């Protein structure tokens, strides 16, 4: 029996797979790994291309575009290996990339998920925005990484090459125990895309699992291949989903004050969009907050479930300070300058 399934979610990404699948095939020994493409109802030539050029790749053909979250949920329902890698279609893997994560999962049962070091495919000496060398958030829900704070991305000079416990790993390349993924509810399908992996990882961490970054495993990620950084749809999903994530996971004693401040911070972000002429993004922030208010009641049962199952309600990997203050007022723009205490 194979040990790990490398599941690549695809939607109209034929050209990306032609470019990046060869590295996955070359560096994933077939005696331990199966490569799976879960196709989200593509309308390009993805399926025909896979059949012709990658006949050894298993295909799960979904009937429509379920988004990142539900697409993976449906794909992992058909996975039988102990471990799964969620891998973006625009990721280049490197020799021996499977070794350190699989060894950790084999030997340390409390570890539920592992992220490799993620570098930028175009600027290969720099970290990649989505994940870098392991993810964290501050008390108000703003994500950051070892190697990336807001828009500032560091060069990889070996400064984060030590293994590290993290709050979240990037969905661009995330090793996870298949049974834990299913047992703990998988990705939130209501998110559709963006920040659903942070929500899942936060949930796992509060339920007593460990998540780690192991930089001995290295991959290169293009990033932004599905939605441009300034796309209003991306702005909407990021703001709405971040609010839903906070609502689902914050302990009761922190929720009200956090949400009160986030109200003002979100509209401050909208003002910045307005002053820079990004009017569609202004509307996206407004629509995101309106959508959150509409969904909050429906998410109450999930919040109650999370609070009931939490054994570690505010993990130490959450910065107890404001990242905005740390970054903009104190001028600390590198992860190594942050004091978590």
mmCIF file with all atom_site columns, C-alpha atoms in Angstrom, residues 127-336:
data_model
loop_
_atom_site.group_PDB
_atom_site.id
_atom_site.type_symbol
_atom_site.label_atom_id
_atom_site.label_alt_id
_atom_site.label_comp_id
_atom_site.label_asym_id
_atom_site.label_entity_id
_atom_site.label_seq_id
_atom_site.pdbx_PDB_ins_code
_atom_site.Cartn_x
_atom_site.Cartn_y
_atom_site.Cartn_z
_atom_site.occupancy
_atom_site.B_iso_or_equiv
_atom_site.pdbx_formal_charge
_atom_site.auth_seq_id
_atom_site.auth_comp_id
_atom_site.auth_asym_id
_atom_site.auth_atom_id
_atom_site.pdbx_PDB_model_num
ATOM 1   C CA . UNK A 1 127 ? 10.263  33.274 0.259   1.00 0.00 ? 127 UNK A CA 1
ATOM 2   C CA . UNK A 1 128 ? 6.863   32.962 -1.370  1.00 0.00 ? 128 UNK A CA 1
ATOM 3   C CA . UNK A 1 129 ? 3.995   35.059 -0.025  1.00 0.00 ? 129 UNK A CA 1
ATOM 4   C CA . UNK A 1 130 ? 1.628   32.165 0.670   1.00 0.00 ? 130 UNK A CA 1
ATOM 5   C CA . UNK A 1 131 ? 3.246   30.264 3.503   1.00 0.00 ? 131 UNK A CA 1
ATOM 6   C CA . UNK A 1 132 ? 6.978   31.075 3.342   1.00 0.00 ? 132 UNK A CA 1
ATOM 7   C CA . UNK A 1 133 ? 8.527   29.104 6.227   1.00 0.00 ? 133 UNK A CA 1
ATOM 8   C CA . UNK A 1 134 ? 5.385   28.615 8.311   1.00 0.00 ? 134 UNK A CA 1
ATOM 9   C CA . UNK A 1 135 ? 2.319   30.659 9.217   1.00 0.00 ? 135 UNK A CA 1
ATOM 10  C CA . UNK A 1 136 ? 0.981   32.551 12.233  1.00 0.00 ? 136 UNK A CA 1
ATOM 11  C CA . UNK A 1 137 ? -1.724  35.150 12.957  1.00 0.00 ? 137 UNK A CA 1
ATOM 12  C CA . UNK A 1 138 ? -2.029  38.027 15.382  1.00 0.00 ? 138 UNK A CA 1
ATOM 13  C CA . UNK A 1 139 ? -4.857  38.436 17.875  1.00 0.00 ? 139 UNK A CA 1
ATOM 14  C CA . UNK A 1 140 ? -6.967  40.308 15.298  1.00 0.00 ? 140 UNK A CA 1
ATOM 15  C CA . UNK A 1 141 ? -6.680  37.665 12.590  1.00 0.00 ? 141 UNK A CA 1
ATOM 16  C CA . UNK A 1 142 ? -3.937  39.139 10.390  1.00 0.00 ? 142 UNK A CA 1
ATOM 17  C CA . UNK A 1 143 ? -1.783  36.331 8.951   1.00 0.00 ? 143 UNK A CA 1
ATOM 18  C CA . UNK A 1 144 ? 2.006   36.471 8.671   1.00 0.00 ? 144 UNK A CA 1
ATOM 19  C CA . UNK A 1 145 ? 4.838   34.005 8.157   1.00 0.00 ? 145 UNK A CA 1
ATOM 20  C CA . UNK A 1 146 ? 8.442   33.307 8.920   1.00 0.00 ? 146 UNK A CA 1
ATOM 21  C CA . UNK A 1 147 ? 9.757   35.182 5.904   1.00 0.00 ? 147 UNK A CA 1
ATOM 22  C CA . UNK A 1 148 ? 6.717   37.362 5.084   1.00 0.00 ? 148 UNK A CA 1
ATOM 23  C CA . UNK A 1 149 ? 4.990   40.176 6.958   1.00 0.00 ? 149 UNK A CA 1
ATOM 24  C CA . UNK A 1 150 ? 2.167   41.860 5.047   1.00 0.00 ? 150 UNK A CA 1
ATOM 25  C CA . UNK A 1 151 ? 3.751   42.842 1.697   1.00 0.00 ? 151 UNK A CA 1
ATOM 26  C CA . UNK A 1 152 ? 7.378   42.559 2.860   1.00 0.00 ? 152 UNK A CA 1
ATOM 27  C CA . UNK A 1 153 ? 8.972   39.324 1.676   1.00 0.00 ? 153 UNK A CA 1
ATOM 28  C CA . UNK A 1 154 ? 12.418  38.334 2.895   1.00 0.00 ? 154 UNK A CA 1
ATOM 29  C CA . UNK A 1 155 ? 15.249  36.686 1.025   1.00 0.00 ? 155 UNK A CA 1
ATOM 30  C CA . UNK A 1 156 ? 15.956  33.143 2.113   1.00 0.00 ? 156 UNK A CA 1
ATOM 31  C CA . UNK A 1 157 ? 19.361  33.289 3.767   1.00 0.00 ? 157 UNK A CA 1
ATOM 32  C CA . UNK A 1 158 ? 18.854  30.228 5.929   1.00 0.00 ? 158 UNK A CA 1
ATOM 33  C CA . UNK A 1 159 ? 17.463  32.335 8.778   1.00 0.00 ? 159 UNK A CA 1
ATOM 34  C CA . UNK A 1 160 ? 14.374  30.124 9.112   1.00 0.00 ? 160 UNK A CA 1
ATOM 35  C CA . UNK A 1 161 ? 15.889  26.740 8.344   1.00 0.00 ? 161 UNK A CA 1
ATOM 36  C CA . UNK A 1 162 ? 15.087  25.283 11.764  1.00 0.00 ? 162 UNK A CA 1
ATOM 37  C CA . UNK A 1 163 ? 11.937  23.170 12.261  1.00 0.00 ? 163 UNK A CA 1
ATOM 38  C CA . UNK A 1 164 ? 9.232   25.233 13.917  1.00 0.00 ? 164 UNK A CA 1
ATOM 39  C CA . UNK A 1 165 ? 5.779   24.751 15.427  1.00 0.00 ? 165 UNK A CA 1
ATOM 40  C CA . UNK A 1 166 ? 3.333   26.924 13.508  1.00 0.00 ? 166 UNK A CA 1
ATOM 41  C CA . UNK A 1 167 ? -0.325  27.860 13.675  1.00 0.00 ? 167 UNK A CA 1
ATOM 42  C CA . UNK A 1 168 ? -1.038  27.253 9.999   1.00 0.00 ? 168 UNK A CA 1
ATOM 43  C CA . UNK A 1 169 ? 0.492   25.788 6.897   1.00 0.00 ? 169 UNK A CA 1
ATOM 44  C CA . UNK A 1 170 ? -0.184  27.002 3.386   1.00 0.00 ? 170 UNK A CA 1
ATOM 45  C CA . UNK A 1 171 ? -2.631  25.098 1.215   1.00 0.00 ? 171 UNK A CA 1
ATOM 46  C CA . UNK A 1 172 ? -0.127  25.513 -1.602  1.00 0.00 ? 172 UNK A CA 1
ATOM 47  C CA . UNK A 1 173 ? 1.794   22.550 -0.151  1.00 0.00 ? 173 UNK A CA 1
ATOM 48  C CA . UNK A 1 174 ? 0.387   20.948 2.988   1.00 0.00 ? 174 UNK A CA 1
ATOM 49  C CA . UNK A 1 175 ? 1.023   17.421 4.260   1.00 0.00 ? 175 UNK A CA 1
ATOM 50  C CA . UNK A 1 176 ? -1.792  16.174 6.490   1.00 0.00 ? 176 UNK A CA 1
ATOM 51  C CA . UNK A 1 177 ? -2.999  12.940 8.046   1.00 0.00 ? 177 UNK A CA 1
ATOM 52  C CA . UNK A 1 178 ? -5.916  11.818 5.897   1.00 0.00 ? 178 UNK A CA 1
ATOM 53  C CA . UNK A 1 179 ? -7.959  10.456 8.811   1.00 0.00 ? 179 UNK A CA 1
ATOM 54  C CA . UNK A 1 180 ? -7.445  13.628 10.866  1.00 0.00 ? 180 UNK A CA 1
ATOM 55  C CA . UNK A 1 181 ? -8.523  15.777 7.915   1.00 0.00 ? 181 UNK A CA 1
ATOM 56  C CA . UNK A 1 182 ? -11.793 13.884 7.648   1.00 0.00 ? 182 UNK A CA 1
ATOM 57  C CA . UNK A 1 183 ? -12.379 13.453 11.400  1.00 0.00 ? 183 UNK A CA 1
ATOM 58  C CA . UNK A 1 184 ? -11.970 17.166 12.128  1.00 0.00 ? 184 UNK A CA 1
ATOM 59  C CA . UNK A 1 185 ? -14.205 18.351 9.306   1.00 0.00 ? 185 UNK A CA 1
ATOM 60  C CA . UNK A 1 186 ? -11.803 19.187 6.504   1.00 0.00 ? 186 UNK A CA 1
ATOM 61  C CA . UNK A 1 187 ? -11.837 22.581 4.839   1.00 0.00 ? 187 UNK A CA 1
ATOM 62  C CA . UNK A 1 188 ? -14.861 24.828 5.334   1.00 0.00 ? 188 UNK A CA 1
ATOM 63  C CA . UNK A 1 189 ? -16.745 24.610 2.032   1.00 0.00 ? 189 UNK A CA 1
ATOM 64  C CA . UNK A 1 190 ? -18.516 27.888 2.809   1.00 0.00 ? 190 UNK A CA 1
ATOM 65  C CA . UNK A 1 191 ? -15.218 29.727 2.382   1.00 0.00 ? 191 UNK A CA 1
ATOM 66  C CA . UNK A 1 192 ? -14.984 28.552 -1.266  1.00 0.00 ? 192 UNK A CA 1
ATOM 67  C CA . UNK A 1 193 ? -11.368 29.792 -1.459  1.00 0.00 ? 193 UNK A CA 1
ATOM 68  C CA . UNK A 1 194 ? -8.825  31.811 0.577   1.00 0.00 ? 194 UNK A CA 1
ATOM 69  C CA . UNK A 1 195 ? -7.916  31.353 4.245   1.00 0.00 ? 195 UNK A CA 1
ATOM 70  C CA . UNK A 1 196 ? -9.732  28.036 4.516   1.00 0.00 ? 196 UNK A CA 1
ATOM 71  C CA . UNK A 1 197 ? -6.434  26.317 5.302   1.00 0.00 ? 197 UNK A CA 1
ATOM 72  C CA . UNK A 1 198 ? -5.758  28.789 8.134   1.00 0.00 ? 198 UNK A CA 1
ATOM 73  C CA . UNK A 1 199 ? -9.197  28.033 9.545   1.00 0.00 ? 199 UNK A CA 1
ATOM 74  C CA . UNK A 1 200 ? -8.576  24.272 9.356   1.00 0.00 ? 200 UNK A CA 1
ATOM 75  C CA . UNK A 1 201 ? -5.118  24.508 10.901  1.00 0.00 ? 201 UNK A CA 1
ATOM 76  C CA . UNK A 1 202 ? -6.330  26.791 13.705  1.00 0.00 ? 202 UNK A CA 1
ATOM 77  C CA . UNK A 1 203 ? -9.076  24.266 14.431  1.00 0.00 ? 203 UNK A CA 1
ATOM 78  C CA . UNK A 1 204 ? -6.563  21.424 14.571  1.00 0.00 ? 204 UNK A CA 1
ATOM 79  C CA . UNK A 1 205 ? -4.240  23.390 16.831  1.00 0.00 ? 205 UNK A CA 1
ATOM 80  C CA . UNK A 1 206 ? -6.977  24.234 19.344  1.00 0.00 ? 206 UNK A CA 1
ATOM 81  C CA . UNK A 1 207 ? -7.906  20.541 19.452  1.00 0.00 ? 207 UNK A CA 1
ATOM 82  C CA . UNK A 1 208 ? -4.446  19.576 20.621  1.00 0.00 ? 208 UNK A CA 1
ATOM 83  C CA . UNK A 1 209 ? -2.653  18.677 17.398  1.00 0.00 ? 209 UNK A CA 1
ATOM 84  C CA . UNK A 1 210 ? 0.726   20.074 16.438  1.00 0.00 ? 210 UNK A CA 1
ATOM 85  C CA . UNK A 1 211 ? 1.527   21.652 13.085  1.00 0.00 ? 211 UNK A CA 1
ATOM 86  C CA . UNK A 1 212 ? 5.123   22.147 12.000  1.00 0.00 ? 212 UNK A CA 1
ATOM 87  C CA . UNK A 1 213 ? 7.209   23.626 9.216   1.00 0.00 ? 213 UNK A CA 1
ATOM 88  C CA . UNK A 1 214 ? 10.132  21.446 8.141   1.00 0.00 ? 214 UNK A CA 1
ATOM 89  C CA . UNK A 1 215 ? 12.431  23.531 5.917   1.00 0.00 ? 215 UNK A CA 1
ATOM 90  C CA . UNK A 1 216 ? 14.473  20.466 4.875   1.00 0.00 ? 216 UNK A CA 1
ATOM 91  C CA . UNK A 1 217 ? 11.622  19.966 2.415   1.00 0.00 ? 217 UNK A CA 1
ATOM 92  C CA . UNK A 1 218 ? 11.609  22.699 -0.236  1.00 0.00 ? 218 UNK A CA 1
ATOM 93  C CA . UNK A 1 219 ? 9.121   23.623 -2.957  1.00 0.00 ? 219 UNK A CA 1
ATOM 94  C CA . UNK A 1 220 ? 8.793   26.589 -5.329  1.00 0.00 ? 220 UNK A CA 1
ATOM 95  C CA . UNK A 1 221 ? 5.406   28.266 -5.789  1.00 0.00 ? 221 UNK A CA 1
ATOM 96  C CA . UNK A 1 222 ? 4.319   30.671 -8.514  1.00 0.00 ? 222 UNK A CA 1
ATOM 97  C CA . UNK A 1 223 ? 1.483   32.141 -6.433  1.00 0.00 ? 223 UNK A CA 1
ATOM 98  C CA . UNK A 1 224 ? -1.400  34.310 -7.606  1.00 0.00 ? 224 UNK A CA 1
ATOM 99  C CA . UNK A 1 225 ? -2.020  31.964 -10.516 1.00 0.00 ? 225 UNK A CA 1
ATOM 100 C CA . UNK A 1 226 ? -5.785  31.791 -9.986  1.00 0.00 ? 226 UNK A CA 1
ATOM 101 C CA . UNK A 1 227 ? -6.697  35.282 -8.772  1.00 0.00 ? 227 UNK A CA 1
ATOM 102 C CA . UNK A 1 228 ? -4.589  38.425 -9.084  1.00 0.00 ? 228 UNK A CA 1
ATOM 103 C CA . UNK A 1 229 ? -3.533  40.091 -5.814  1.00 0.00 ? 229 UNK A CA 1
ATOM 104 C CA . UNK A 1 230 ? -5.697  43.155 -6.541  1.00 0.00 ? 230 UNK A CA 1
ATOM 105 C CA . UNK A 1 231 ? -8.721  41.214 -7.746  1.00 0.00 ? 231 UNK A CA 1
ATOM 106 C CA . UNK A 1 232 ? -11.883 42.453 -5.936  1.00 0.00 ? 232 UNK A CA 1
ATOM 107 C CA . UNK A 1 233 ? -13.154 38.878 -5.728  1.00 0.00 ? 233 UNK A CA 1
ATOM 108 C CA . UNK A 1 234 ? -10.014 37.967 -3.801  1.00 0.00 ? 234 UNK A CA 1
ATOM 109 C CA . UNK A 1 235 ? -10.459 41.003 -1.551  1.00 0.00 ? 235 UNK A CA 1
ATOM 110 C CA . UNK A 1 236 ? -14.038 39.983 -0.817  1.00 0.00 ? 236 UNK A CA 1
ATOM 111 C CA . UNK A 1 237 ? -13.115 36.382 0.009   1.00 0.00 ? 237 UNK A CA 1
ATOM 112 C CA . UNK A 1 238 ? -10.156 37.351 2.179   1.00 0.00 ? 238 UNK A CA 1
ATOM 113 C CA . UNK A 1 239 ? -12.111 39.856 4.285   1.00 0.00 ? 239 UNK A CA 1
ATOM 114 C CA . UNK A 1 240 ? -15.263 37.739 4.603   1.00 0.00 ? 240 UNK A CA 1
ATOM 115 C CA . UNK A 1 241 ? -13.431 34.507 5.334   1.00 0.00 ? 241 UNK A CA 1
ATOM 116 C CA . UNK A 1 242 ? -11.106 36.117 7.857   1.00 0.00 ? 242 UNK A CA 1
ATOM 117 C CA . UNK A 1 243 ? -14.110 37.387 9.818   1.00 0.00 ? 243 UNK A CA 1
ATOM 118 C CA . UNK A 1 244 ? -15.778 33.969 9.653   1.00 0.00 ? 244 UNK A CA 1
ATOM 119 C CA . UNK A 1 245 ? -12.548 32.336 10.832  1.00 0.00 ? 245 UNK A CA 1
ATOM 120 C CA . UNK A 1 246 ? -12.298 34.670 13.829  1.00 0.00 ? 246 UNK A CA 1
ATOM 121 C CA . UNK A 1 247 ? -15.943 34.086 14.699  1.00 0.00 ? 247 UNK A CA 1
ATOM 122 C CA . UNK A 1 248 ? -15.550 30.311 14.510  1.00 0.00 ? 248 UNK A CA 1
ATOM 123 C CA . UNK A 1 249 ? -12.359 30.012 16.515  1.00 0.00 ? 249 UNK A CA 1
ATOM 124 C CA . UNK A 1 250 ? -11.875 32.843 19.000  1.00 0.00 ? 250 UNK A CA 1
ATOM 125 C CA . UNK A 1 251 ? -12.630 32.029 22.656  1.00 0.00 ? 251 UNK A CA 1
ATOM 126 C CA . UNK A 1 252 ? -15.655 33.811 24.116  1.00 0.00 ? 252 UNK A CA 1
ATOM 127 C CA . UNK A 1 253 ? -13.678 36.241 26.265  1.00 0.00 ? 253 UNK A CA 1
ATOM 128 C CA . UNK A 1 254 ? -11.799 37.594 23.223  1.00 0.00 ? 254 UNK A CA 1
ATOM 129 C CA . UNK A 1 255 ? -14.504 37.637 20.565  1.00 0.00 ? 255 UNK A CA 1
ATOM 130 C CA . UNK A 1 256 ? -16.398 40.862 21.252  1.00 0.00 ? 256 UNK A CA 1
ATOM 131 C CA . UNK A 1 257 ? -13.386 43.155 21.660  1.00 0.00 ? 257 UNK A CA 1
ATOM 132 C CA . UNK A 1 258 ? -11.689 41.668 18.601  1.00 0.00 ? 258 UNK A CA 1
ATOM 133 C CA . UNK A 1 259 ? -14.726 42.061 16.380  1.00 0.00 ? 259 UNK A CA 1
ATOM 134 C CA . UNK A 1 260 ? -15.319 45.617 17.591  1.00 0.00 ? 260 UNK A CA 1
ATOM 135 C CA . UNK A 1 261 ? -11.812 46.670 16.606  1.00 0.00 ? 261 UNK A CA 1
ATOM 136 C CA . UNK A 1 262 ? -11.941 44.747 13.337  1.00 0.00 ? 262 UNK A CA 1
ATOM 137 C CA . UNK A 1 263 ? -14.983 46.802 12.335  1.00 0.00 ? 263 UNK A CA 1
ATOM 138 C CA . UNK A 1 264 ? -12.857 49.959 12.376  1.00 0.00 ? 264 UNK A CA 1
ATOM 139 C CA . UNK A 1 265 ? -9.772  48.303 10.895  1.00 0.00 ? 265 UNK A CA 1
ATOM 140 C CA . UNK A 1 266 ? -11.735 46.913 7.952   1.00 0.00 ? 266 UNK A CA 1
ATOM 141 C CA . UNK A 1 267 ? -13.210 50.292 7.105   1.00 0.00 ? 267 UNK A CA 1
ATOM 142 C CA . UNK A 1 268 ? -9.765  51.865 7.496   1.00 0.00 ? 268 UNK A CA 1
ATOM 143 C CA . UNK A 1 269 ? -8.592  49.386 4.850   1.00 0.00 ? 269 UNK A CA 1
ATOM 144 C CA . UNK A 1 270 ? -11.561 50.409 2.686   1.00 0.00 ? 270 UNK A CA 1
ATOM 145 C CA . UNK A 1 271 ? -10.536 54.058 3.086   1.00 0.00 ? 271 UNK A CA 1
ATOM 146 C CA . UNK A 1 272 ? -7.029  53.205 1.915   1.00 0.00 ? 272 UNK A CA 1
ATOM 147 C CA . UNK A 1 273 ? -8.501  51.498 -1.153  1.00 0.00 ? 273 UNK A CA 1
ATOM 148 C CA . UNK A 1 274 ? -10.616 54.603 -1.767  1.00 0.00 ? 274 UNK A CA 1
ATOM 149 C CA . UNK A 1 275 ? -7.661  56.978 -1.526  1.00 0.00 ? 275 UNK A CA 1
ATOM 150 C CA . UNK A 1 276 ? -5.693  54.882 -4.010  1.00 0.00 ? 276 UNK A CA 1
ATOM 151 C CA . UNK A 1 277 ? -8.557  54.725 -6.496  1.00 0.00 ? 277 UNK A CA 1
ATOM 152 C CA . UNK A 1 278 ? -9.357  51.031 -6.002  1.00 0.00 ? 278 UNK A CA 1
ATOM 153 C CA . UNK A 1 279 ? -13.111 51.532 -5.951  1.00 0.00 ? 279 UNK A CA 1
ATOM 154 C CA . UNK A 1 280 ? -14.021 47.910 -6.693  1.00 0.00 ? 280 UNK A CA 1
ATOM 155 C CA . UNK A 1 281 ? -12.008 46.849 -3.642  1.00 0.00 ? 281 UNK A CA 1
ATOM 156 C CA . UNK A 1 282 ? -13.854 49.401 -1.498  1.00 0.00 ? 282 UNK A CA 1
ATOM 157 C CA . UNK A 1 283 ? -17.119 47.763 -2.496  1.00 0.00 ? 283 UNK A CA 1
ATOM 158 C CA . UNK A 1 284 ? -15.589 44.325 -1.897  1.00 0.00 ? 284 UNK A CA 1
ATOM 159 C CA . UNK A 1 285 ? -14.797 45.187 1.745   1.00 0.00 ? 285 UNK A CA 1
ATOM 160 C CA . UNK A 1 286 ? -18.334 46.474 2.285   1.00 0.00 ? 286 UNK A CA 1
ATOM 161 C CA . UNK A 1 287 ? -19.856 43.377 0.682   1.00 0.00 ? 287 UNK A CA 1
ATOM 162 C CA . UNK A 1 288 ? -17.590 41.117 2.737   1.00 0.00 ? 288 UNK A CA 1
ATOM 163 C CA . UNK A 1 289 ? -18.757 42.598 6.016   1.00 0.00 ? 289 UNK A CA 1
ATOM 164 C CA . UNK A 1 290 ? -22.379 42.431 4.890   1.00 0.00 ? 290 UNK A CA 1
ATOM 165 C CA . UNK A 1 291 ? -21.939 38.766 3.907   1.00 0.00 ? 291 UNK A CA 1
ATOM 166 C CA . UNK A 1 292 ? -20.341 37.993 7.260   1.00 0.00 ? 292 UNK A CA 1
ATOM 167 C CA . UNK A 1 293 ? -23.279 39.503 9.153   1.00 0.00 ? 293 UNK A CA 1
ATOM 168 C CA . UNK A 1 294 ? -25.669 37.435 7.061   1.00 0.00 ? 294 UNK A CA 1
ATOM 169 C CA . UNK A 1 295 ? -23.736 34.190 7.633   1.00 0.00 ? 295 UNK A CA 1
ATOM 170 C CA . UNK A 1 296 ? -22.964 34.636 11.330  1.00 0.00 ? 296 UNK A CA 1
ATOM 171 C CA . UNK A 1 297 ? -26.136 32.945 12.600  1.00 0.00 ? 297 UNK A CA 1
ATOM 172 C CA . UNK A 1 298 ? -25.604 29.931 10.349  1.00 0.00 ? 298 UNK A CA 1
ATOM 173 C CA . UNK A 1 299 ? -22.046 29.613 11.676  1.00 0.00 ? 299 UNK A CA 1
ATOM 174 C CA . UNK A 1 300 ? -23.073 29.620 15.333  1.00 0.00 ? 300 UNK A CA 1
ATOM 175 C CA . UNK A 1 301 ? -23.286 25.772 15.548  1.00 0.00 ? 301 UNK A CA 1
ATOM 176 C CA . UNK A 1 302 ? -19.746 25.498 14.133  1.00 0.00 ? 302 UNK A CA 1
ATOM 177 C CA . UNK A 1 303 ? -18.504 28.041 16.663  1.00 0.00 ? 303 UNK A CA 1
ATOM 178 C CA . UNK A 1 304 ? -20.108 26.103 19.506  1.00 0.00 ? 304 UNK A CA 1
ATOM 179 C CA . UNK A 1 305 ? -18.588 22.852 18.264  1.00 0.00 ? 305 UNK A CA 1
ATOM 180 C CA . UNK A 1 306 ? -15.126 24.412 18.043  1.00 0.00 ? 306 UNK A CA 1
ATOM 181 C CA . UNK A 1 307 ? -15.336 25.874 21.544  1.00 0.00 ? 307 UNK A CA 1
ATOM 182 C CA . UNK A 1 308 ? -16.587 22.570 22.960  1.00 0.00 ? 308 UNK A CA 1
ATOM 183 C CA . UNK A 1 309 ? -13.743 20.560 21.393  1.00 0.00 ? 309 UNK A CA 1
ATOM 184 C CA . UNK A 1 310 ? -10.991 23.085 22.109  1.00 0.00 ? 310 UNK A CA 1
ATOM 185 C CA . UNK A 1 311 ? -8.351  21.909 24.569  1.00 0.00 ? 311 UNK A CA 1
ATOM 186 C CA . UNK A 1 312 ? -6.010  24.794 23.735  1.00 0.00 ? 312 UNK A CA 1
ATOM 187 C CA . UNK A 1 313 ? -8.347  27.724 22.967  1.00 0.00 ? 313 UNK A CA 1
ATOM 188 C CA . UNK A 1 314 ? -5.672  30.396 22.338  1.00 0.00 ? 314 UNK A CA 1
ATOM 189 C CA . UNK A 1 315 ? -2.519  28.652 21.103  1.00 0.00 ? 315 UNK A CA 1
ATOM 190 C CA . UNK A 1 316 ? 0.881   30.279 21.745  1.00 0.00 ? 316 UNK A CA 1
ATOM 191 C CA . UNK A 1 317 ? 1.459   30.552 17.977  1.00 0.00 ? 317 UNK A CA 1
ATOM 192 C CA . UNK A 1 318 ? -1.070  33.424 17.943  1.00 0.00 ? 318 UNK A CA 1
ATOM 193 C CA . UNK A 1 319 ? 0.672   36.755 18.443  1.00 0.00 ? 319 UNK A CA 1
ATOM 194 C CA . UNK A 1 320 ? -1.015  38.376 21.449  1.00 0.00 ? 320 UNK A CA 1
ATOM 195 C CA . UNK A 1 321 ? -0.180  41.852 20.083  1.00 0.00 ? 321 UNK A CA 1
ATOM 196 C CA . UNK A 1 322 ? -1.321  43.796 17.043  1.00 0.00 ? 322 UNK A CA 1
ATOM 197 C CA . UNK A 1 323 ? 0.658   43.037 13.895  1.00 0.00 ? 323 UNK A CA 1
ATOM 198 C CA . UNK A 1 324 ? -0.422  46.415 12.488  1.00 0.00 ? 324 UNK A CA 1
ATOM 199 C CA . UNK A 1 325 ? 1.173   48.236 15.424  1.00 0.00 ? 325 UNK A CA 1
ATOM 200 C CA . UNK A 1 326 ? 4.268   46.033 15.285  1.00 0.00 ? 326 UNK A CA 1
ATOM 201 C CA . UNK A 1 327 ? 4.719   46.548 11.542  1.00 0.00 ? 327 UNK A CA 1
ATOM 202 C CA . UNK A 1 328 ? 3.617   50.119 10.878  1.00 0.00 ? 328 UNK A CA 1
ATOM 203 C CA . UNK A 1 329 ? 4.271   51.937 14.168  1.00 0.00 ? 329 UNK A CA 1
ATOM 204 C CA . UNK A 1 330 ? 7.225   50.021 15.576  1.00 0.00 ? 330 UNK A CA 1
ATOM 205 C CA . UNK A 1 331 ? 8.800   49.364 12.179  1.00 0.00 ? 331 UNK A CA 1
ATOM 206 C CA . UNK A 1 332 ? 9.420   45.661 12.765  1.00 0.00 ? 332 UNK A CA 1
ATOM 207 C CA . UNK A 1 333 ? 9.057   44.169 9.311   1.00 0.00 ? 333 UNK A CA 1
ATOM 208 C CA . UNK A 1 334 ? 10.756  40.777 9.702   1.00 0.00 ? 334 UNK A CA 1
ATOM 209 C CA . UNK A 1 335 ? 9.519   37.761 11.603  1.00 0.00 ? 335 UNK A CA 1
ATOM 210 C CA . UNK A 1 336 ? 12.803  37.532 13.510  1.00 0.00 ? 336 UNK A CA 1
#
